[in-house]
Tab-separated table of C-alpha atoms in Angstrom:
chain	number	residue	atom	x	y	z
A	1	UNK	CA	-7.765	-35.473	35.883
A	2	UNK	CA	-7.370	-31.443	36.043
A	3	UNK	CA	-10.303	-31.381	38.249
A	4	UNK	CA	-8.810	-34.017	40.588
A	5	UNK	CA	-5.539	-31.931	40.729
A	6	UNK	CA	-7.329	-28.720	41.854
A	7	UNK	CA	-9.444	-30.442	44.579
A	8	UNK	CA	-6.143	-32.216	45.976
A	9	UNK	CA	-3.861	-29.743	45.823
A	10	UNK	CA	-5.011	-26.051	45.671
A	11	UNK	CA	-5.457	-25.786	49.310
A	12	UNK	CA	-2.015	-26.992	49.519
A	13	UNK	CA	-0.441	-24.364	46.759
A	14	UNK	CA	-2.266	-21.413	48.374
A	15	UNK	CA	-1.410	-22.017	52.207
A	16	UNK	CA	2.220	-22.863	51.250
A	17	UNK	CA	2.501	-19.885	49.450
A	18	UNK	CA	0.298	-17.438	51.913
A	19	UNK	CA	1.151	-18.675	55.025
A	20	UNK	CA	-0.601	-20.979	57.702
A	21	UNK	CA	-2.061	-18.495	59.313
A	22	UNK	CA	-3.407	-16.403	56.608
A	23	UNK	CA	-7.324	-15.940	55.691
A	24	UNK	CA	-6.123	-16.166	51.985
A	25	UNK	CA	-7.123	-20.384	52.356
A	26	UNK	CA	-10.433	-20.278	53.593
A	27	UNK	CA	-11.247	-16.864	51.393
A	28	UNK	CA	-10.216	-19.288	49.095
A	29	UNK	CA	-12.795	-22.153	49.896
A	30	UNK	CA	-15.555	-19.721	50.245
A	31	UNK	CA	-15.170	-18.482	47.398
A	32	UNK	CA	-14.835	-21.076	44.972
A	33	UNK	CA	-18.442	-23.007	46.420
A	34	UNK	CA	-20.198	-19.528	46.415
A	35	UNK	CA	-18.934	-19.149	42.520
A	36	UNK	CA	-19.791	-22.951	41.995
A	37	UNK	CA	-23.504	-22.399	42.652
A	38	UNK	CA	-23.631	-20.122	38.838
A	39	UNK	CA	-23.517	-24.151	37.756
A	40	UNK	CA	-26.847	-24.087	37.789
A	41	UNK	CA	-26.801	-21.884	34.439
A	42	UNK	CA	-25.388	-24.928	32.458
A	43	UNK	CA	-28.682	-25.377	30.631
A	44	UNK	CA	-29.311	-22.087	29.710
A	45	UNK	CA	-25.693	-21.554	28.674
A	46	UNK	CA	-25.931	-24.870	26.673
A	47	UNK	CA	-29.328	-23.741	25.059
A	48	UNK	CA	-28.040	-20.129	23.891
A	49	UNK	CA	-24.243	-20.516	23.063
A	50	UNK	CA	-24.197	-24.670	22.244
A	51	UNK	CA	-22.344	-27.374	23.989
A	52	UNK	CA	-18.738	-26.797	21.563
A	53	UNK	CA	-18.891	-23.346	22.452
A	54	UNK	CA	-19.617	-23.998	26.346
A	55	UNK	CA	-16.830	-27.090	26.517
A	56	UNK	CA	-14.021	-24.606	25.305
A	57	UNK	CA	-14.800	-22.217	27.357
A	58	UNK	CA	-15.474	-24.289	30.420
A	59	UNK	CA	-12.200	-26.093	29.717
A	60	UNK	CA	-9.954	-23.038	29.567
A	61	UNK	CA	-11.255	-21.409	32.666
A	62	UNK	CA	-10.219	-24.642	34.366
A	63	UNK	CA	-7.445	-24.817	32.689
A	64	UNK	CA	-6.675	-20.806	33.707
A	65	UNK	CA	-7.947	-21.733	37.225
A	66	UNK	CA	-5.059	-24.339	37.457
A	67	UNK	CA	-2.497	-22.011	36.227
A	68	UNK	CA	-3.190	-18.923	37.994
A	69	UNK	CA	-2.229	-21.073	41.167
A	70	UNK	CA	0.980	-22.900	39.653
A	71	UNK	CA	1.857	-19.424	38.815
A	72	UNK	CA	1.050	-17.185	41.836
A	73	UNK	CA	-0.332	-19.139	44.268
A	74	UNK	CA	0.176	-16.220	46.650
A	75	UNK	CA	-1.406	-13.412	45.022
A	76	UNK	CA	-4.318	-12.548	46.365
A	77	UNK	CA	-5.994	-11.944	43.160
A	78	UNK	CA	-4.699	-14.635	41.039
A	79	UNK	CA	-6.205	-17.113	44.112
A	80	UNK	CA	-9.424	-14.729	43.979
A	81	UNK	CA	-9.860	-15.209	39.906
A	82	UNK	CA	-8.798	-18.891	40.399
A	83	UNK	CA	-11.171	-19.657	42.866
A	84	UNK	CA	-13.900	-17.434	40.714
A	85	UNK	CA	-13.249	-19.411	37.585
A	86	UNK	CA	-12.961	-22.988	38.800
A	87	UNK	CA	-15.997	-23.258	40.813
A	88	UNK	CA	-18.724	-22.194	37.985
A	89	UNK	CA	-16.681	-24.425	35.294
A	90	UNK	CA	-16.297	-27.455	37.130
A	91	UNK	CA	-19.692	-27.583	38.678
A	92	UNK	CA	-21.164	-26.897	34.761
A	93	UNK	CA	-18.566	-29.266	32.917
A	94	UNK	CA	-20.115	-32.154	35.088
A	95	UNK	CA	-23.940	-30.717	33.712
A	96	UNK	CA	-22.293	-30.271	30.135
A	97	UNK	CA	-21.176	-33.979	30.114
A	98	UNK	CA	-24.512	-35.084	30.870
A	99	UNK	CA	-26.088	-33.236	28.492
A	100	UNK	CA	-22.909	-34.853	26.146
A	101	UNK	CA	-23.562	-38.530	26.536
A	102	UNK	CA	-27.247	-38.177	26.693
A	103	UNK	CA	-26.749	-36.497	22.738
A	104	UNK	CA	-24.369	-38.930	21.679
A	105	UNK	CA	-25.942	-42.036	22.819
A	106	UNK	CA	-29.675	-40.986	23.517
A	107	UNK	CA	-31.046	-44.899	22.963
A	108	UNK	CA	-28.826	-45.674	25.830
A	109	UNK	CA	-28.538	-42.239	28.066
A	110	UNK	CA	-27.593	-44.444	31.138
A	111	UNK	CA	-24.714	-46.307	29.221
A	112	UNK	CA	-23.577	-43.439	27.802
A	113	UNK	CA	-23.542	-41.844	31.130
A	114	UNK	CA	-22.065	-44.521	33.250
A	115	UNK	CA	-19.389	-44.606	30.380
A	116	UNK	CA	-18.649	-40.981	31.303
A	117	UNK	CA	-18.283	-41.281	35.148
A	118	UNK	CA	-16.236	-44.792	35.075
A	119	UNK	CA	-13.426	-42.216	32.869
A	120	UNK	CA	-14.127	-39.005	35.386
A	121	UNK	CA	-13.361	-41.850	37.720
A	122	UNK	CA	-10.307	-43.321	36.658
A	123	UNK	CA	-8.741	-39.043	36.079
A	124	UNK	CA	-9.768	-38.606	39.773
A	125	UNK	CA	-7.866	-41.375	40.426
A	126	UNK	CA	-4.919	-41.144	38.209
A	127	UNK	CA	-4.826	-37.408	38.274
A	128	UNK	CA	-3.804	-36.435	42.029
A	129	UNK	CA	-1.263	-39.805	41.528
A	130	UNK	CA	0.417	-37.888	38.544
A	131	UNK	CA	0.635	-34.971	39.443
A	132	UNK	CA	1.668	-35.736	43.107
A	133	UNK	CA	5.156	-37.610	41.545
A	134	UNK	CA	5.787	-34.530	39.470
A	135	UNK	CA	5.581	-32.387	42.445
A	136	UNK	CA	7.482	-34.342	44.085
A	137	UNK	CA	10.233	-34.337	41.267
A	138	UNK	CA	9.783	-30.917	39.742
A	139	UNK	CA	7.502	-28.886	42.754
A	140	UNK	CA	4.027	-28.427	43.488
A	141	UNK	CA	4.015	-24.997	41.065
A	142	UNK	CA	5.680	-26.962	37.917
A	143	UNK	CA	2.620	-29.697	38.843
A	144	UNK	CA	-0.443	-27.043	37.999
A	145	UNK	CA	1.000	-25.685	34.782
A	146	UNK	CA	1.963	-29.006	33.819
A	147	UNK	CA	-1.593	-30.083	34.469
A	148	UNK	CA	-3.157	-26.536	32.645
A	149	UNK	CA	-1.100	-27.438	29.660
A	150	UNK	CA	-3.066	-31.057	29.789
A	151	UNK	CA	-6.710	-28.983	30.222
A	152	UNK	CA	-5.560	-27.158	27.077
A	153	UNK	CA	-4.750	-30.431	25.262
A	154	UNK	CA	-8.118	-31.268	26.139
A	155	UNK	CA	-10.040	-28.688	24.290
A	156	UNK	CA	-8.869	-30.665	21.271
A	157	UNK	CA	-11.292	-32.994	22.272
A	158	UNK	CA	-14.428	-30.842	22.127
A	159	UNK	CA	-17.631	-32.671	21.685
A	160	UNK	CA	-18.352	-33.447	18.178
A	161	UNK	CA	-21.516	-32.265	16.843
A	162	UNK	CA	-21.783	-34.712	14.053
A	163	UNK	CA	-20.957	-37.413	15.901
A	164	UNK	CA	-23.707	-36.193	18.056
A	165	UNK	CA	-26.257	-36.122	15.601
A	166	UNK	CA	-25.270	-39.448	13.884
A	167	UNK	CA	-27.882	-41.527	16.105
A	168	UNK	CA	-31.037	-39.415	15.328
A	169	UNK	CA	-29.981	-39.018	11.432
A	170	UNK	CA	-30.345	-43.036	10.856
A	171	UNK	CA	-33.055	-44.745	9.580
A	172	UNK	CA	-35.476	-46.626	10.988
């Protein structure tokens, strides 16, 4: 879902706030895919720091992403760090849940995969529909926080590495 809310209305938070004309929107853009392409380092990160430790902190700088532009979506910097921190962590949270269902169902990695993507699916759907009636009752600004605060919730949710485990720990 927080994903979903970035991609549909960032663009819209930052030109709003900075103007039509302004080179703050496709700074923006640039940005955020040039940052994405450190998503390749979700393996490596995964391998050295584990996939709790990786999930929280892939979470909240989403979830810091999101607010930086409910908060200041005209600040150049806030937009700069936004951008900066969203397109690494959302490019590596869809490696990281990959690497997820693959350890928590590895006798059925493309069931436990497809299971994943059917739920990214129905955030990207519900998500943008959310967060597009607040807006519209509360403003595009009250929106993003509103929709950090739900990334945070989420880090309650880390994978769990028992429950990760439990397949390979039963007996044949």
């Amino acid at each position: 879902m927080v994903g979903a809310v970035y991609w549909a209305f960032a663009v819209e938070a930052v030109a709003s706030a900075a103007g039509a004309e302004s080179v703050l929107t496709p700074l923006f853009w640039t940005l955020m895919g040039l940052a994405g392409t450190a998503g390749v380092l979700t393996g490596h990160a995964i391998g050295r720091f584990g996939l709790r430790r990786v999930h929280a902190g892939l979470f909240a700088g989403i979830g810091a992403a999101v607010a930086l532009l409910g908060l200041a979506p005209g600040s150049l910097p806030a937009v700069l760090v936004s951008a900066v921190l969203y397109g690494p962590c959302f490019m590596a949270g869809s490696g990281l849940l990959a690497v997820w269902s693959h350890q928590v169902f590895p006798e059925q990695p493309a069931t436990g995969f497809s299971g994943t993507v059917f739920f990214l699916g129905l955030g990207t759907l519900a998500g943008p529909a959310v967060a597009g009636a607040v807006a519209a009752a509360w403003g595009l600004r009250f929106a993003l926080v509103a929709t950090a605060a739900l990334c945070a919730l989420a880090l309650a949710m880390r994978p769990d590495p028992v429950r990760a485990l439990r397949p390979a720990l039963k007996q044949p």
